[in-house]
Amino acid sequence: MRQRITYLQEPQDSVDPKALKVTENSISTPKLKAAREERITFAFDELPQELYSVLKTCRELHIRWISQNHYGSVAPLVSTLTPGLHVFYTPHLNKPDSNLLCPMLKKVFGAVDCLSPVESFTSLPSNKSSPSAATQYYQALDTLHDFIEYGKHKICAGSEKECLDRISNILLASSVDIDFDTTSLALTMTAFWPLHTQDINLKKTASSGRLEVGVLSIEPSKQPEELSLGGFLTVVGEDTKPSPTLFSFPSRHHPSKSTFSASFLSPSGLHPTLELKISSNKPPTEDRSCSLYCHFTLPRAVFADRYQFLDSLFLASKNLSTLHYITTPVDLEAPVYTVSLWGTSVLLELAPPLGAEQSWTAQIPLHLRYLLPTANTSGQSPLAVPYPVVLWACDAHEEINFSINPFDRVNLGYDGLLGSKTIFYHLSPEGNRLTNVISVPVLDLDKSKYVELSTAGVVLLAFSWVMWCLWCVLRRNGYGSGNYRIKEGKKKQ
Amino acid sequence: MSKFFSSPVLVFVAAIALRVVLFFYGLWQDGNSPMKYTDIDYYVFTDAARFTANGGSPYDRETYRYTPLLAWMLWPTTWSSTWFSFGKVLFAVGDIVAGWLIFLVLQDSNKMSTEQALKFASIWLLNPMVATISTRGSSEGLLGVMVIALLWAILQKQIYVAGFLLGFGVHFKIYPFIYAPSIIWWLDDERLGLRKASSSKTDLISLATNFCNGARIKITLASLLTFMLLNTVMYSVYGWDFLQHTYLHHVTRIDHRHNFSPYNTLLYLNSSAPGTSIIQLESIAFLPQLFLAAFALPLMLAKKDLPSTMLAQTFAFVSFNKVCTSQYFLWYMVFLPFYLPNSSLLARKYVGLTAALLWVATQALWLQQGFQLEFLGKSTFVPGLFLAGTLFFLTNAWILGIVVSDIGAGRTQFHVE
C-alpha cells in the first residue's frame, strides 16, 4: 500500500514550515486551512478476494462519485462530473462482459439498480487519439454511506481506530475516484475534501505503507497551460523535517473565472427546458481557439431528442451551437419502467453571444418519460435532474504530456469525446446543491381504481350500441344489397 | 357559388392553389422561424431515404416504422436542399389525385351531377386540415389516394388493379386489410351481373362453391400475391428489421403516451404493474375492434353501399383502436364524400350539428386536458384525460350507430337535392 496525502492551500493561507511538526512516525499541525486529496494505492494482494475476482474480468474500471453538495474547488483539482456515481468500464480483452460487476457495485455502493453491463451500460465511442473506457454507467447517489460501511468491514480488518476514522471521513468528501487498469495491476482510490480548517495528525502505522504528505499552495506559473505548486513534502518515517519544494507541470484542467447556474423553466410539464445562466461570454484565453461545452449525464427518466438539435435556426434561438455527442440508441417513446439502460450522456456545444462581455443564457430542451403511477402524491412524482458540467475546451495545438501532472485526471466522460489535445477551463457552478428537482405528473392511483372497469363498461356499451344498430338493419333490410326495395320505391314515384 | 362548383377546373385549381400556398408558406416558416411547419415524421422519412440512398437501411433511422418503399419513394429528397421538399409535393399530388378519384366515383357510381359531385369531393379537396397535413409532409394523404384508388378500381370492376392496390395498401399500413372482407362480400354474382339459377341449392358445399366466384378468387389471389411479393422482397433486402419495425412493432408496442384511445389510461396503468389487473382488457381490445371493422360491418352493410361501408369500417377501426391520434382521422375523412350525400346527418340538421359539435367539443376537451398535462405539468390523467377520451369515444360510437343505420336504410330515404 502507498499513501499520498496532499493539502492544497490558498496562497494567503500558506503554512509556516515551523508549524509542521515532524516526528519519526508522524506529522502534525493545528488549524490548517486547506483542501485535501488522499490517494491510496492498493496492490492486488491487499484487496478483498471478492473485489479481486471482479477486477480480473475488467481491462479498465474507473468509478467516480461526486457529491451533489457544492463547496467549490481548488486548483489543480478543478475537474468535475455530474453529481452521482459514474462507472466507466472496459471488459477484459478475451472475456465476456462481467456478470459480477453489477452485484459488486450493489454490494459496495448500496442502491445501484444496474442489472448487467449488457443491459444497463451504454457504449462510448472509441477514439484512437484519446483512449477512454468502452462503456458507461451512471446512477444518482446522494451519499457514500454504504461504501464507508463496506470499507470499514473489508479494508480496516484489524478495526484500527486510525483506519476507521479515515474511512468515516469519506462521508465529508466531495468526490471519490477508484481507478483500475490491467497495465498497473493496482487499484487507486482518490478522495477529495473541500477547503476547510483542520488539525493534521497523521501517523504511520504497520499497515499504512509508504506515507507521503504534502502541504502545497498554488504559485504563479510561466506558461498558461502550466500550474505551479510550492510548499513542503514529507515522507513520514523517512524525513526528519519537511523539504521545501516548487514544481510546475502542464495541466489538462484549469479553473475558469466564469460561473454558471442551471434551473428548469417553470412550468416544466413533460418537456422541461433547462436554462443555463452563464456569467460571461468571453473565452478564458485569447490565444487559443476555444469552444464552450455543456456535458449532461441524464438519468433514464429524462432525455434529449437528438433530432431536435439539427435545425440551425432552432439552435440559434436557444444559444446552442451543435450536438457534439449523444448516447445512441435512445428510445424516444418507452416509459421509464421498461428501460434498463441507465440513461444518456450528451455533449452540447453552446453558442455564446458575440460582442461585449455580458452574462447570458442558453436553453436546452429535454423530454420526460412516463414514470410509474403513484398513490398518495396527488399524481406528482419528484424527479432529480443533476447539474451538467460546463467547460471551455481549448485547443492545445500540440501534444502535451499531461500525464506528468501528479494530479492528472482522465476518464471523466467528456475528455474522451473532446480529444487528448484539449485544455479544459471549468466554469464553477453556483448554488449549494447541484441538483434540480422537478415535479412530474403521473397517473394518480388513488383515482384510478375504476379505470379498468369503466373502460370495459364503456367499450361494451359502445359495442352493444353499434351491434344494436346492425341488428335493426338486419331485421329491416337483411344483409343483402336492398336493391329490390329501391326499384320498388322508384316505381311508386 | 354554384358557378364555382359547376366547374371542375375552378375547384381543382383552388385545391391546387391551396396546397401551393401552404407549401410555400411552410418553406418560409421553416426558413425563418425556430418553430417548424414541417411535420416531425417528414424528417424521419427523409432521414430514412438518406440512409437508403447511401446504401444503408431505412431502419437505421430510429422510429422509422414504415415500409422501405416509402423511403425509396422519397429518394429524390436526398438530391439537394431544393429536392428535400419533393415528398411534400408527392403527398399533396396524392391528395389531389384522391380528390379526382372521389369526384369520378361520385359521378359514375353515385350518378351525381358534376356540381353535386364537386361539392362533396370538396370536403376532401378544399379541406384545410387535409391540405395542411400533406404539405407538412405527413404520409397519411398517400394512404388516402391508395384506398380511394382501390375503391375506384373495384367499382370499375378492375379486379386485378384492385387486388394489387389492396395488397399494396396492407403492405404499406396494415389497416386496409379490413376492406378485404367488404370488397369480397360485395363482389357477388348479382353485382357482377351473373345471375345463376343455382340459388335453389342450399347445401353448404354448393353455397361455398357459389360464393367462390371468379372475381372473388382473382382479387384474393392478386392481393395476397402482391402483399407476399412485397414482403418477400423487403425481407430479403432488410431482413428482420423490416418485420420488426413495419409490423411487429405495432403489435407489441406499449405506446401509452396520451392519445385519444379509450384504452389509453388503462394501458398506462396495466403496463406499469403487470399482473395486477383482473380482466387484462387491453389484451382483448382487438376483439370488439376487429369484430366490427372486419366482420359485422362488412357482412351487414357492404352489399348496400360499399364506399359508405368502408367509411364505417375505418371509423370503427380508428375509434376502437388501442392507439388513436388525429392523423388517423384522415383515414376515414377520405370516405366522407360518399356517405354524407345520403346521410341523416345532413338531412336532419339538428342531429348533424349535434354530432359535429360533440365530435369537436370532446376533442377540444381532451386537447385542453392534454395541454394541462404536457405543458403545465398537471396530473390530468384521471379523471380529465380519461373522461375526455371516453366521451370522445362514446361520441364516435354514437355517430357510428347513425352511419350504420343510414347505410342500412339504403339510398332512398334521405336524398339531398
mmCIF file of C-alpha atoms in Angstrom, chain B residues 10-251:
data_model
loop_
_atom_site.group_PDB
_atom_site.id
_atom_site.type_symbol
_atom_site.label_atom_id
_atom_site.label_comp_id
_atom_site.label_asym_id
_atom_site.label_seq_id
_atom_site.Cartn_x
_atom_site.Cartn_y
_atom_site.Cartn_z
ATOM 1 C CA LEU B 10 -62.098 26.014 -60.837
ATOM 2 C CA VAL B 11 -62.409 23.543 -57.953
ATOM 3 C CA PHE B 12 -59.181 21.738 -58.802
ATOM 4 C CA VAL B 13 -57.291 24.991 -59.396
ATOM 5 C CA ALA B 14 -58.494 26.139 -55.987
ATOM 6 C CA ALA B 15 -57.450 22.840 -54.393
ATOM 7 C CA ILE B 16 -54.018 23.033 -56.014
ATOM 8 C CA ALA B 17 -53.647 26.720 -55.152
ATOM 9 C CA LEU B 18 -54.497 25.971 -51.511
ATOM 10 C CA ARG B 19 -51.673 23.421 -51.377
ATOM 11 C CA VAL B 20 -49.206 25.599 -53.283
ATOM 12 C CA VAL B 21 -49.816 28.478 -50.874
ATOM 13 C CA LEU B 22 -49.448 26.214 -47.832
ATOM 14 C CA PHE B 23 -46.347 24.598 -49.337
ATOM 15 C CA PHE B 24 -44.555 27.914 -49.853
ATOM 16 C CA TYR B 25 -45.771 29.268 -46.556
ATOM 17 C CA GLY B 26 -44.219 26.163 -44.984
ATOM 18 C CA LEU B 27 -40.893 26.786 -46.707
ATOM 19 C CA TRP B 28 -40.963 30.368 -45.482
ATOM 20 C CA GLN B 29 -41.793 29.408 -41.902
ATOM 21 C CA ASP B 30 -39.111 26.702 -41.818
ATOM 22 C CA GLY B 31 -36.559 29.170 -43.154
ATOM 23 C CA ASN B 32 -37.413 31.953 -40.753
ATOM 24 C CA SER B 33 -38.734 30.517 -37.526
ATOM 25 C CA PRO B 34 -37.364 28.086 -34.962
ATOM 26 C CA MET B 35 -40.890 26.615 -34.860
ATOM 27 C CA LYS B 36 -41.113 24.305 -37.848
ATOM 28 C CA TYR B 37 -44.075 23.897 -40.191
ATOM 29 C CA THR B 38 -42.699 20.578 -41.421
ATOM 30 C CA ASP B 39 -44.022 17.529 -39.575
ATOM 31 C CA ILE B 40 -41.504 15.654 -37.381
ATOM 32 C CA ASP B 41 -42.336 12.462 -39.292
ATOM 33 C CA TYR B 42 -41.154 14.080 -42.512
ATOM 34 C CA TYR B 43 -37.647 14.279 -41.062
ATOM 35 C CA VAL B 44 -37.944 10.609 -40.159
ATOM 36 C CA PHE B 45 -38.898 9.684 -43.754
ATOM 37 C CA THR B 46 -36.217 11.840 -45.349
ATOM 38 C CA ASP B 47 -33.524 10.662 -42.927
ATOM 39 C CA ALA B 48 -34.526 7.101 -43.812
ATOM 40 C CA ALA B 49 -34.363 7.992 -47.514
ATOM 41 C CA ARG B 50 -30.837 9.325 -46.982
ATOM 42 C CA PHE B 51 -29.747 6.140 -45.215
ATOM 43 C CA THR B 52 -31.219 4.141 -48.088
ATOM 44 C CA ALA B 53 -29.555 6.324 -50.735
ATOM 45 C CA ASN B 54 -26.201 5.781 -49.021
ATOM 46 C CA GLY B 55 -26.638 2.040 -49.278
ATOM 47 C CA GLY B 56 -27.893 1.576 -45.737
ATOM 48 C CA SER B 57 -31.216 0.510 -44.282
ATOM 49 C CA PRO B 58 -34.118 2.904 -43.621
ATOM 50 C CA TYR B 59 -34.369 1.267 -40.203
ATOM 51 C CA ASP B 60 -31.027 2.822 -39.284
ATOM 52 C CA ARG B 61 -33.239 5.809 -38.538
ATOM 53 C CA GLU B 62 -34.855 5.397 -35.130
ATOM 54 C CA THR B 63 -38.682 5.485 -35.102
ATOM 55 C CA TYR B 64 -38.894 4.666 -38.838
ATOM 56 C CA ARG B 65 -41.795 2.218 -38.708
ATOM 57 C CA TYR B 66 -42.901 2.061 -42.311
ATOM 58 C CA THR B 67 -42.255 0.000 -45.384
ATOM 59 C CA PRO B 68 -38.901 0.693 -47.096
ATOM 60 C CA LEU B 69 -40.997 1.627 -50.151
ATOM 61 C CA LEU B 70 -41.743 4.979 -48.552
ATOM 62 C CA ALA B 71 -38.032 5.709 -48.098
ATOM 63 C CA TRP B 72 -37.392 4.630 -51.704
ATOM 64 C CA MET B 73 -40.193 6.863 -52.973
ATOM 65 C CA LEU B 74 -38.552 9.784 -51.234
ATOM 66 C CA TRP B 75 -35.150 9.095 -52.763
ATOM 67 C CA PRO B 76 -35.248 12.413 -54.702
ATOM 68 C CA THR B 77 -35.354 14.270 -51.365
ATOM 69 C CA THR B 78 -31.694 13.317 -50.936
ATOM 70 C CA TRP B 79 -30.543 15.058 -54.120
ATOM 71 C CA SER B 80 -30.373 18.630 -52.890
ATOM 72 C CA SER B 81 -31.928 21.014 -50.411
ATOM 73 C CA THR B 82 -34.469 22.080 -53.049
ATOM 74 C CA TRP B 83 -35.428 18.475 -53.734
ATOM 75 C CA PHE B 84 -35.802 17.975 -49.985
ATOM 76 C CA SER B 85 -39.419 19.121 -50.313
ATOM 77 C CA PHE B 86 -40.171 16.614 -53.066
ATOM 78 C CA GLY B 87 -42.039 14.376 -50.618
ATOM 79 C CA LYS B 88 -44.467 17.110 -49.644
ATOM 80 C CA VAL B 89 -45.224 17.714 -53.317
ATOM 81 C CA LEU B 90 -45.729 13.983 -53.778
ATOM 82 C CA PHE B 91 -48.113 13.805 -50.817
ATOM 83 C CA ALA B 92 -50.022 16.892 -51.999
ATOM 84 C CA VAL B 93 -50.311 15.456 -55.510
ATOM 85 C CA GLY B 94 -51.606 12.272 -53.864
ATOM 86 C CA ASP B 95 -54.284 14.398 -52.180
ATOM 87 C CA ILE B 96 -55.371 15.925 -55.471
ATOM 88 C CA VAL B 97 -55.450 12.559 -57.233
ATOM 89 C CA ALA B 98 -57.512 11.141 -54.365
ATOM 90 C CA GLY B 99 -59.879 14.110 -54.783
ATOM 91 C CA TRP B 100 -60.115 13.494 -58.518
ATOM 92 C CA LEU B 101 -60.955 9.815 -57.937
ATOM 93 C CA ILE B 102 -63.568 10.774 -55.341
ATOM 94 C CA PHE B 103 -65.098 13.071 -57.975
ATOM 95 C CA LEU B 104 -65.079 10.275 -60.569
ATOM 96 C CA VAL B 105 -66.665 7.747 -58.226
ATOM 97 C CA LEU B 106 -69.370 10.216 -57.180
ATOM 98 C CA GLN B 107 -70.189 10.933 -60.825
ATOM 99 C CA ASP B 108 -70.000 7.390 -62.186
ATOM 100 C CA SER B 109 -71.178 5.155 -59.377
ATOM 101 C CA ASN B 110 -73.334 7.502 -57.343
ATOM 102 C CA LYS B 111 -74.793 9.083 -60.502
ATOM 103 C CA MET B 112 -74.295 12.569 -59.188
ATOM 104 C CA SER B 113 -74.326 15.761 -61.225
ATOM 105 C CA THR B 114 -70.961 17.444 -61.740
ATOM 106 C CA GLU B 115 -71.905 20.205 -59.352
ATOM 107 C CA GLN B 116 -73.071 17.836 -56.622
ATOM 108 C CA ALA B 117 -70.012 15.624 -57.066
ATOM 109 C CA LEU B 118 -67.629 18.578 -56.881
ATOM 110 C CA LYS B 119 -69.368 19.926 -53.785
ATOM 111 C CA PHE B 120 -68.950 16.656 -51.946
ATOM 112 C CA ALA B 121 -65.439 15.998 -53.296
ATOM 113 C CA SER B 122 -64.508 19.410 -51.901
ATOM 114 C CA ILE B 123 -64.970 18.015 -48.398
ATOM 115 C CA TRP B 124 -61.617 16.393 -49.169
ATOM 116 C CA LEU B 125 -60.161 18.681 -51.830
ATOM 117 C CA LEU B 126 -60.723 22.039 -50.131
ATOM 118 C CA ASN B 127 -60.399 20.746 -46.573
ATOM 119 C CA PRO B 128 -57.682 22.862 -44.906
ATOM 120 C CA MET B 129 -56.872 20.052 -42.463
ATOM 121 C CA VAL B 130 -56.173 17.627 -45.310
ATOM 122 C CA ALA B 131 -54.097 20.161 -47.252
ATOM 123 C CA THR B 132 -52.119 21.124 -44.153
ATOM 124 C CA ILE B 133 -51.348 17.537 -43.177
ATOM 125 C CA SER B 134 -49.966 16.640 -46.614
ATOM 126 C CA THR B 135 -47.996 19.860 -47.146
ATOM 127 C CA ARG B 136 -46.450 19.430 -43.698
ATOM 128 C CA GLY B 137 -45.096 16.139 -45.012
ATOM 129 C CA SER B 138 -47.234 13.517 -43.331
ATOM 130 C CA SER B 139 -47.692 10.399 -45.427
ATOM 131 C CA GLU B 140 -51.308 9.781 -44.375
ATOM 132 C CA GLY B 141 -52.522 11.522 -47.555
ATOM 133 C CA LEU B 142 -50.709 8.916 -49.624
ATOM 134 C CA LEU B 143 -52.815 6.315 -47.909
ATOM 135 C CA GLY B 144 -55.900 8.298 -48.872
ATOM 136 C CA VAL B 145 -55.106 8.056 -52.556
ATOM 137 C CA MET B 146 -54.341 4.351 -52.192
ATOM 138 C CA VAL B 147 -57.669 3.410 -50.638
ATOM 139 C CA ILE B 148 -59.691 5.683 -52.939
ATOM 140 C CA ALA B 149 -57.893 4.186 -55.936
ATOM 141 C CA LEU B 150 -58.790 0.778 -54.515
ATOM 142 C CA LEU B 151 -62.435 1.832 -54.261
ATOM 143 C CA TRP B 152 -62.417 3.327 -57.768
ATOM 144 C CA ALA B 153 -60.838 0.177 -59.241
ATOM 145 C CA ILE B 154 -63.316 -2.140 -57.569
ATOM 146 C CA LEU B 155 -66.305 -0.047 -58.661
ATOM 147 C CA GLN B 156 -64.890 -0.131 -62.197
ATOM 148 C CA LYS B 157 -64.604 -3.930 -61.795
ATOM 149 C CA GLN B 158 -60.855 -3.678 -62.423
ATOM 150 C CA ILE B 159 -60.350 -6.744 -60.268
ATOM 151 C CA TYR B 160 -56.582 -7.193 -60.732
ATOM 152 C CA VAL B 161 -55.856 -3.493 -60.209
ATOM 153 C CA ALA B 162 -57.986 -3.561 -57.065
ATOM 154 C CA GLY B 163 -56.222 -6.696 -55.854
ATOM 155 C CA PHE B 164 -52.849 -5.106 -56.401
ATOM 156 C CA LEU B 165 -53.889 -1.914 -54.573
ATOM 157 C CA LEU B 166 -55.332 -3.885 -51.664
ATOM 158 C CA GLY B 167 -52.129 -5.914 -51.244
ATOM 159 C CA PHE B 168 -50.057 -2.778 -51.615
ATOM 160 C CA GLY B 169 -52.162 -0.847 -49.083
ATOM 161 C CA VAL B 170 -51.929 -3.594 -46.469
ATOM 162 C CA HIS B 171 -48.180 -3.811 -47.022
ATOM 163 C CA PHE B 172 -47.988 -0.047 -46.592
ATOM 164 C CA LYS B 173 -50.067 0.437 -43.447
ATOM 165 C CA ILE B 174 -51.729 -2.859 -42.374
ATOM 166 C CA TYR B 175 -55.168 -1.421 -41.574
ATOM 167 C CA PRO B 176 -56.559 -1.545 -45.179
ATOM 168 C CA PHE B 177 -56.919 -5.317 -44.683
ATOM 169 C CA ILE B 178 -60.334 -4.504 -43.185
ATOM 170 C CA TYR B 179 -61.503 -3.600 -46.710
ATOM 171 C CA ALA B 180 -60.820 -7.144 -47.950
ATOM 172 C CA PRO B 181 -63.948 -8.715 -46.381
ATOM 173 C CA SER B 182 -66.254 -5.905 -47.517
ATOM 174 C CA ILE B 183 -64.918 -5.925 -51.083
ATOM 175 C CA ILE B 184 -65.086 -9.701 -51.326
ATOM 176 C CA TRP B 185 -68.597 -9.809 -49.837
ATOM 177 C CA TRP B 186 -69.698 -7.019 -52.198
ATOM 178 C CA LEU B 187 -68.403 -8.881 -55.287
ATOM 179 C CA ASP B 188 -71.429 -11.190 -55.514
ATOM 180 C CA ASP B 189 -72.937 -12.653 -58.678
ATOM 181 C CA GLU B 190 -75.733 -10.104 -58.636
ATOM 182 C CA ARG B 191 -73.199 -7.274 -58.629
ATOM 183 C CA LEU B 192 -71.183 -8.913 -61.375
ATOM 184 C CA GLY B 193 -74.298 -9.397 -63.460
ATOM 185 C CA LEU B 194 -74.002 -13.197 -63.313
ATOM 186 C CA ARG B 195 -77.408 -14.303 -62.141
ATOM 187 C CA LYS B 196 -77.178 -18.067 -61.855
ATOM 188 C CA ALA B 197 -80.031 -20.436 -61.402
ATOM 189 C CA SER B 198 -78.067 -22.279 -58.750
ATOM 190 C CA SER B 199 -79.671 -20.400 -55.891
ATOM 191 C CA SER B 200 -82.088 -23.278 -55.380
ATOM 192 C CA LYS B 201 -79.420 -25.470 -53.814
ATOM 193 C CA THR B 202 -78.841 -24.589 -50.173
ATOM 194 C CA ASP B 203 -76.399 -27.281 -49.017
ATOM 195 C CA LEU B 204 -73.101 -25.981 -47.630
ATOM 196 C CA ILE B 205 -70.912 -27.217 -50.478
ATOM 197 C CA SER B 206 -72.893 -25.549 -53.222
ATOM 198 C CA LEU B 207 -73.186 -22.386 -51.108
ATOM 199 C CA ALA B 208 -69.400 -22.398 -50.792
ATOM 200 C CA THR B 209 -68.781 -23.046 -54.490
ATOM 201 C CA ASN B 210 -71.314 -20.382 -55.411
ATOM 202 C CA PHE B 211 -69.591 -17.963 -53.066
ATOM 203 C CA CYS B 212 -66.206 -18.520 -54.726
ATOM 204 C CA ASN B 213 -66.938 -16.732 -57.969
ATOM 205 C CA GLY B 214 -64.165 -15.735 -60.378
ATOM 206 C CA ALA B 215 -63.829 -12.139 -59.223
ATOM 207 C CA ARG B 216 -63.546 -13.123 -55.577
ATOM 208 C CA ILE B 217 -60.859 -15.690 -56.328
ATOM 209 C CA LYS B 218 -58.989 -13.254 -58.571
ATOM 210 C CA ILE B 219 -58.920 -10.398 -56.070
ATOM 211 C CA THR B 220 -57.935 -12.697 -53.212
ATOM 212 C CA LEU B 221 -55.059 -14.152 -55.196
ATOM 213 C CA ALA B 222 -53.952 -10.817 -56.651
ATOM 214 C CA SER B 223 -53.905 -9.072 -53.273
ATOM 215 C CA LEU B 224 -52.241 -11.960 -51.457
ATOM 216 C CA LEU B 225 -49.652 -12.259 -54.185
ATOM 217 C CA THR B 226 -48.871 -8.532 -54.128
ATOM 218 C CA PHE B 227 -48.688 -8.497 -50.346
ATOM 219 C CA MET B 228 -46.452 -11.548 -50.123
ATOM 220 C CA LEU B 229 -44.253 -10.460 -53.001
ATOM 221 C CA LEU B 230 -43.611 -7.037 -51.493
ATOM 222 C CA ASN B 231 -42.916 -8.567 -48.088
ATOM 223 C CA THR B 232 -40.576 -11.152 -49.549
ATOM 224 C CA VAL B 233 -38.620 -8.513 -51.430
ATOM 225 C CA MET B 234 -38.388 -6.234 -48.387
ATOM 226 C CA TYR B 235 -37.494 -9.114 -46.092
ATOM 227 C CA SER B 236 -34.785 -10.307 -48.463
ATOM 228 C CA VAL B 237 -33.251 -6.818 -48.526
ATOM 229 C CA TYR B 238 -33.696 -5.666 -44.922
ATOM 230 C CA GLY B 239 -34.349 -8.904 -43.063
ATOM 231 C CA TRP B 240 -35.711 -8.992 -39.549
ATOM 232 C CA ASP B 241 -35.550 -5.188 -39.152
ATOM 233 C CA PHE B 242 -38.273 -4.873 -41.779
ATOM 234 C CA LEU B 243 -40.648 -7.261 -39.996
ATOM 235 C CA GLN B 244 -39.860 -5.836 -36.584
ATOM 236 C CA HIS B 245 -40.375 -2.167 -37.416
ATOM 237 C CA THR B 246 -43.093 -2.381 -40.062
ATOM 238 C CA TYR B 247 -45.359 -4.983 -38.479
ATOM 239 C CA LEU B 248 -44.340 -6.467 -35.144
ATOM 240 C CA HIS B 249 -43.757 -3.074 -33.527
ATOM 241 C CA HIS B 250 -47.448 -2.258 -33.965
ATOM 242 C CA VAL B 251 -48.451 -5.483 -32.247
#
